[in-house]
Coordinates of C-alpha atoms and ligand atoms in Angstrom, one line a residue:
M1 CA -3.3 183.2 47.4
K2 CA 0.1 182.4 49.2
S3 CA 1.0 185.0 51.7
N4 CA 4.5 185.8 50.1
T5 CA 2.9 186.4 46.8
R6 CA 0.6 188.9 48.1
K7 CA 1.4 192.6 47.7
T8 CA 3.4 194.1 50.4
L9 CA 2.6 197.5 52.1
D10 CA 5.6 199.0 51.0
E11 CA 5.0 198.1 47.5
F12 CA 1.4 199.3 48.1
I13 CA 2.4 202.7 49.3
I14 CA 5.0 203.2 46.5
E15 CA 2.4 202.2 43.8
R16 CA -0.3 204.7 45.2
Q17 CA 2.1 207.5 46.0
D18 CA 0.5 209.6 43.1
D19 CA -2.7 209.6 44.7
F20 CA -1.6 212.2 47.3
Q21 CA -2.2 215.8 47.0
Y22 CA 1.4 216.8 47.7
S23 CA 3.0 214.1 46.0
T24 CA 6.6 214.4 46.9
G25 CA 7.0 211.0 48.8
E26 CA 6.6 212.6 52.1
L27 CA 3.4 211.4 53.4
S28 CA 4.6 207.7 51.9
R29 CA 7.6 208.3 54.2
L30 CA 5.4 209.3 57.0
L31 CA 3.4 206.1 56.7
N32 CA 6.5 204.3 56.6
S33 CA 7.7 205.5 60.0
I34 CA 4.3 204.8 61.6
L35 CA 4.7 201.2 60.3
L36 CA 8.1 200.9 61.7
A37 CA 6.7 202.1 65.2
A38 CA 3.9 199.9 64.8
R39 CA 6.0 196.8 64.3
V40 CA 8.0 197.8 67.8
V41 CA 4.9 198.1 69.6
S42 CA 3.5 195.1 68.3
Y43 CA 6.4 193.1 69.4
K44 CA 6.3 194.6 72.8
V45 CA 2.5 194.1 73.1
R46 CA 2.9 190.5 72.2
K47 CA 5.5 190.1 75.3
A48 CA 3.0 191.4 77.8
G49 CA 2.9 189.1 80.6
L50 CA 6.4 187.8 79.9
I51 CA 8.2 191.0 81.0
D52 CA 7.5 193.9 83.4
I53 CA 5.2 196.0 81.0
I54 CA 1.6 195.4 82.2
G55 CA 0.0 197.5 85.0
A56 CA -0.2 201.0 85.8
V57 CA 2.6 203.5 86.2
G58 CA 1.0 205.3 88.9
T59 CA 0.4 208.4 86.9
T60 CA -2.6 210.1 85.2
N61 CA -3.0 211.7 81.8
V62 CA -4.5 215.2 81.2
Q63 CA -7.9 213.4 81.2
G64 CA -7.5 212.1 84.7
E65 CA -7.2 208.4 83.2
D66 CA -4.5 206.0 84.8
Q67 CA -1.6 205.6 82.6
Q68 CA -0.4 202.1 81.7
K69 CA 3.0 201.4 81.2
L70 CA 2.3 200.3 77.5
D71 CA 0.5 203.6 77.0
L72 CA 3.5 205.5 77.7
Y73 CA 5.9 203.0 76.1
A74 CA 3.7 203.1 72.8
H75 CA 3.6 207.0 72.9
N76 CA 7.6 207.1 73.2
I77 CA 8.0 204.6 70.4
F78 CA 5.6 206.5 68.0
V79 CA 7.2 209.9 68.9
E80 CA 11.0 208.8 68.7
T81 CA 10.4 207.2 65.3
L82 CA 8.6 210.2 63.9
V83 CA 11.1 212.7 65.3
N84 CA 14.2 213.6 63.2
R85 CA 12.7 212.1 60.0
E86 CA 12.1 215.4 58.6
I87 CA 8.4 214.9 57.6
V88 CA 6.5 215.9 60.8
C89 CA 6.3 219.3 62.4
G90 CA 4.3 218.5 65.6
I91 CA 2.7 215.6 67.4
A92 CA -0.4 215.7 69.7
S93 CA -0.9 212.5 71.7
E94 CA -3.5 211.3 74.2
E95 CA -0.7 210.7 76.6
N96 CA 0.6 214.7 76.3
D97 CA -1.2 217.6 77.7
N98 CA 0.2 219.9 75.1
F99 CA 1.3 219.3 71.4
I100 CA 5.0 218.5 70.8
T101 CA 6.9 220.7 68.4
I102 CA 9.6 218.9 66.3
Q103 CA 12.3 220.8 64.3
G104 CA 14.4 219.4 61.6
L105 CA 17.9 218.2 62.1
D106 CA 19.2 221.7 61.4
Q107 CA 16.5 223.1 64.0
S108 CA 14.5 224.4 61.1
H109 CA 10.5 224.3 61.1
N110 CA 10.3 223.1 57.5
N111 CA 8.5 219.8 58.0
K112 CA 4.8 219.8 56.5
Y113 CA 2.8 217.4 58.5
V114 CA 1.2 217.0 62.0
V115 CA 0.2 213.7 63.6
L116 CA -2.3 213.2 66.1
M117 CA -2.6 210.0 68.0
D118 CA -4.0 207.5 70.5
P119 CA -0.9 205.5 71.0
L120 CA -2.5 202.8 72.9
D121 CA -6.4 202.6 72.6
G122 CA -8.1 199.9 75.0
S123 CA -5.3 199.9 77.2
S124 CA -7.3 199.1 80.2
N125 CA -7.8 195.8 78.3
I126 CA -3.9 194.8 78.2
D127 CA -3.6 193.1 81.6
V128 CA -6.4 190.7 80.7
N129 CA -5.0 189.8 77.2
V130 CA -7.8 191.6 75.2
S131 CA -7.0 193.3 71.7
V132 CA -5.7 196.7 71.9
G133 CA -4.9 199.4 69.1
T134 CA -3.2 202.5 67.8
I135 CA -5.0 205.2 66.2
F136 CA -3.4 207.9 64.0
S137 CA -4.6 211.1 62.1
V138 CA -2.4 213.1 59.7
Y139 CA -3.0 216.5 58.6
H140 CA -0.9 219.1 56.3
R141 CA 0.0 222.0 58.5
I142 CA -1.7 225.3 57.8
S143 CA 0.8 227.5 59.4
P144 CA 3.7 228.7 57.1
V145 CA 6.4 226.3 56.5
G146 CA 9.4 227.5 58.1
T147 CA 7.6 228.7 61.4
P148 CA 7.0 226.8 64.6
V149 CA 3.7 224.6 64.4
T150 CA 0.8 226.1 65.9
M151 CA -2.4 225.0 68.0
E152 CA -4.4 225.6 64.7
D153 CA -2.4 223.1 62.9
F154 CA -4.0 220.5 65.2
L155 CA -7.4 221.9 65.4
Q156 CA -8.5 221.4 62.0
P157 CA -11.9 219.8 61.1
G158 CA -11.7 216.0 60.3
V159 CA -12.5 216.7 56.5
N160 CA -9.1 217.9 56.2
Q161 CA -7.1 214.9 57.1
A162 CA -4.5 213.6 54.6
A163 CA -4.4 210.1 56.2
A164 CA -5.8 208.3 58.9
G165 CA -5.5 204.8 60.2
Y166 CA -5.3 202.2 63.0
I167 CA -3.2 199.3 64.0
L168 CA -5.0 196.4 65.9
Y169 CA -2.9 194.2 68.0
G170 CA -5.4 191.4 67.7
T171 CA -5.2 187.7 67.0
S172 CA -3.0 189.0 64.4
T173 CA -1.5 192.5 63.9
M174 CA -3.3 194.6 61.2
I175 CA -3.0 198.0 59.9
V176 CA -6.1 199.6 58.1
Y177 CA -5.8 203.1 56.7
T178 CA -6.9 205.6 54.1
T179 CA -5.4 208.5 52.2
G180 CA -8.9 209.4 51.0
F181 CA -8.8 206.9 48.2
G182 CA -10.6 204.0 50.0
V183 CA -9.6 201.9 52.8
N184 CA -7.1 199.0 52.7
G185 CA -6.0 196.6 55.4
F186 CA -2.7 194.9 55.9
T187 CA -1.6 192.0 58.1
L188 CA 1.7 191.7 59.7
N189 CA 3.7 188.5 59.3
S190 CA 5.5 188.7 62.3
A191 CA 8.3 186.1 61.5
I192 CA 9.5 188.5 58.7
G193 CA 8.2 191.8 59.8
S194 CA 6.2 192.4 56.5
F195 CA 2.6 193.8 56.3
Y196 CA 0.9 192.1 53.3
L197 CA -2.5 193.3 51.6
S198 CA -4.9 191.0 53.2
H199 CA -8.0 193.2 53.0
P200 CA -8.1 195.3 49.6
D201 CA -10.6 198.1 49.2
M202 CA -12.5 197.3 52.4
K203 CA -16.3 198.2 52.5
C204 CA -18.6 198.7 55.4
P205 CA -21.9 196.9 54.8
E206 CA -24.8 199.2 54.8
D207 CA -26.7 197.3 57.2
G208 CA -25.6 195.2 60.2
N209 CA -26.9 193.2 63.2
V210 CA -24.6 194.0 65.8
Y211 CA -24.7 197.1 68.4
S212 CA -21.6 197.9 70.4
V213 CA -22.2 200.2 73.5
N214 CA -21.3 199.9 77.3
E215 CA -24.7 199.2 78.6
G216 CA -23.8 199.7 82.0
N217 CA -24.2 203.4 81.5
Y218 CA -27.9 202.9 80.2
V219 CA -29.6 204.7 83.0
H220 CA -27.5 207.9 82.0
F221 CA -28.1 207.8 78.3
P222 CA -30.2 210.4 76.6
R223 CA -33.9 209.4 75.9
G224 CA -33.5 208.8 72.1
I225 CA -30.5 206.3 72.8
K226 CA -32.4 204.4 75.3
N227 CA -35.2 204.2 72.8
Y228 CA -32.7 203.0 70.1
I229 CA -31.3 200.2 72.2
K230 CA -35.1 199.1 72.9
Y231 CA -35.4 199.1 69.3
C232 CA -32.3 196.9 68.8
Q233 CA -33.5 194.3 71.3
E234 CA -37.1 194.2 69.8
E235 CA -38.2 191.0 68.3
K236 CA -39.3 192.4 64.9
E237 CA -37.9 191.9 61.2
N238 CA -34.2 191.3 61.6
R239 CA -33.9 192.0 65.0
P240 CA -33.1 191.5 67.9
Y241 CA -29.4 192.6 67.0
T242 CA -26.4 191.0 68.7
S243 CA -24.7 193.2 71.3
R244 CA -20.8 193.1 71.1
Y245 CA -18.8 195.4 73.2
I246 CA -15.1 194.7 73.7
G247 CA -14.4 198.1 75.2
S248 CA -11.5 198.8 72.7
L249 CA -12.8 201.3 70.2
V250 CA -10.3 200.0 67.5
S251 CA -11.5 196.4 67.9
D252 CA -15.1 197.1 68.0
C253 CA -15.1 199.3 65.1
H254 CA -12.9 197.1 63.0
R255 CA -15.5 194.2 63.6
N256 CA -18.3 196.4 62.6
L257 CA -16.4 197.7 59.5
I258 CA -16.0 194.2 58.3
R259 CA -19.3 192.6 59.3
G260 CA -21.5 195.7 59.5
G261 CA -22.8 197.1 62.7
V262 CA -22.8 200.2 64.9
Y263 CA -20.5 201.6 67.7
L264 CA -22.1 203.9 70.1
Y265 CA -20.5 206.1 72.9
P266 CA -23.3 208.6 73.6
S267 CA -23.2 211.5 76.2
T268 CA -24.3 210.6 79.7
L269 CA -25.5 212.5 82.7
K270 CA -21.9 212.3 84.0
T271 CA -20.2 213.1 80.8
P272 CA -22.3 215.5 78.6
N273 CA -19.7 215.3 75.7
G274 CA -19.4 211.2 76.0
K275 CA -16.0 209.8 76.6
L276 CA -14.1 209.7 73.3
R277 CA -11.6 212.5 72.0
L278 CA -12.5 214.1 68.8
L279 CA -9.1 214.6 67.3
Y280 CA -7.2 211.4 67.9
E281 CA -10.2 208.7 68.2
C282 CA -13.2 209.8 66.5
N283 CA -12.0 211.8 63.5
P284 CA -9.7 209.1 62.3
M285 CA -12.0 206.4 62.9
A286 CA -15.0 208.5 61.1
F287 CA -12.5 209.2 58.1
I288 CA -11.7 205.5 57.7
T289 CA -15.4 204.6 58.2
E290 CA -16.8 207.1 55.6
Q291 CA -14.1 205.9 53.2
A292 CA -15.4 202.5 53.5
G293 CA -19.0 203.7 52.8
G294 CA -20.0 203.9 56.5
R295 CA -20.9 207.0 58.4
A296 CA -19.9 208.9 61.8
S297 CA -22.0 211.2 63.7
D298 CA -22.3 213.0 67.1
G299 CA -25.9 212.4 66.8
N300 CA -26.7 215.5 64.9
R301 CA -23.7 216.3 63.0
R302 CA -21.1 214.6 60.7
I303 CA -18.1 214.1 63.1
L304 CA -15.7 215.2 60.3
E305 CA -17.3 218.7 59.9
L306 CA -17.1 219.6 63.5
T307 CA -14.7 222.4 64.5
P308 CA -12.5 221.6 67.2
T309 CA -11.5 224.0 69.9
E310 CA -9.3 221.9 72.2
L311 CA -6.9 219.2 71.6
H312 CA -8.4 216.9 74.2
Q313 CA -11.9 217.5 73.2
R314 CA -14.5 214.9 73.5
T315 CA -17.7 214.2 71.7
P316 CA -20.6 211.8 71.6
F317 CA -19.8 209.1 68.8
Y318 CA -22.0 206.9 66.7
C319 CA -20.0 205.1 63.9
G320 CA -20.6 202.4 61.5
S321 CA -23.0 201.0 59.0
K322 CA -24.7 203.8 57.1
N323 CA -28.4 202.6 57.5
M324 CA -27.8 202.1 61.4
I325 CA -26.3 205.6 61.9
D326 CA -29.3 207.1 60.0
K327 CA -31.5 205.3 62.3
I328 CA -29.8 206.4 65.5
E329 CA -30.1 210.1 64.2
E330 CA -33.7 209.5 63.6
F331 CA -34.2 208.2 67.2
I332 CA -32.2 211.3 68.6
A333 CA -34.0 213.9 66.4
N334 CA -37.6 212.4 67.5
E335 CA -36.6 213.2 71.1
E336 CA -35.3 216.6 70.4
K337 CA -38.5 218.0 68.6
Ligands
LIG1 P1 -7.9 204.6 75.7 O1 -7.6 203.3 76.3 O2 -7.3 205.1 74.8 O3 -8.3 205.4 76.9 O4 -9.7 204.5 75.1 C1 -10.6 203.7 75.8 C2 -11.7 204.2 75.1 C3 -12.1 203.2 73.9 O5 -11.2 202.3 73.2 C4 -13.3 202.3 74.5 O6 -14.1 201.9 73.2 C5 -13.8 203.1 75.4 O7 -12.8 204.0 76.0 C6 -14.4 202.2 76.6 O8 -14.9 203.1 77.6 P2 -16.0 202.4 78.7 O9 -15.0 201.5 79.6 O10 -16.4 203.5 79.5 O11 -17.1 201.5 78.1
LIG2 MN1 -8.5 205.4 73.2
LIG3 MN1 -5.1 205.5 74.7

């Protein structure tokens, strides 16, 4: 199909508006604001190397990680784009210690949604021209409309998500998102700034032959995960599996979603809760993966059912093809017996 005859994302959002639980058009407008910011960030990411936007800023975020110039740039663009659009009452971001309260133009607190985001995922890859992404998660607030947003609006279990998605600034720029009615992927035609439906109704294969893990941490992994990695490498049936690790969650999960495979970020001796953040990395990726027929687990429990207690909380994370996650849980359970 010629690209200009494909459905655009704007057309798709309007067509699907009735799917939304609170169908007032606000969630559609929210998604459109995210797309606008994504286009701006994509444009900037494509210029990395040409203008002075690569490298560290010299500051660290609340988690003690070095902040890159593009981390902060992306954070600011998404926040600025969402503020004053009368949709979002609060934003939580990897790059901000606390959540940001957003008031309407008349200083009211009537907006209904909160957004949690990882503005730039895989940012240590920027300087070496490897794919990065943005991850976002959207909830309907639970505090009463008209009052300032509260921490409990952000600390909802992932099953409550109204929408989640990621933008991948890869060989092309793509957005993949769900509102709980399957997963669809759109590719940006950067010459004209439109996203076109390129991956309708995405399905994660039930099985795969790729495992993605930072094997440099192997000696610190729990026994069950060490055993699973050895199982992946065994010469038996359809194994050994292929090892692929980009070090950019969005890119690794995107590949696994399309081709089948599994992403692992286990607990280690140094980091008992793993590295990835539940609210703006794991929950949105888990929602998308489940909606595509895959699974996401912390090793014992479904990621989407965990009750968050902190904004920047971490969790071990296993995500991808359903049968592969079942297998990982089996290996973990065997060691815990
Ligand atoms: P971020 O750039 O937002 O801090 O996230 C980095 C994450 C994730 O994208 C990636 O899969 C993982 O960290 C890589 O961690 P290791 O370098 O420890 O493997
Ligand atoms: Mn990240
Ligand atoms: Mn990040």
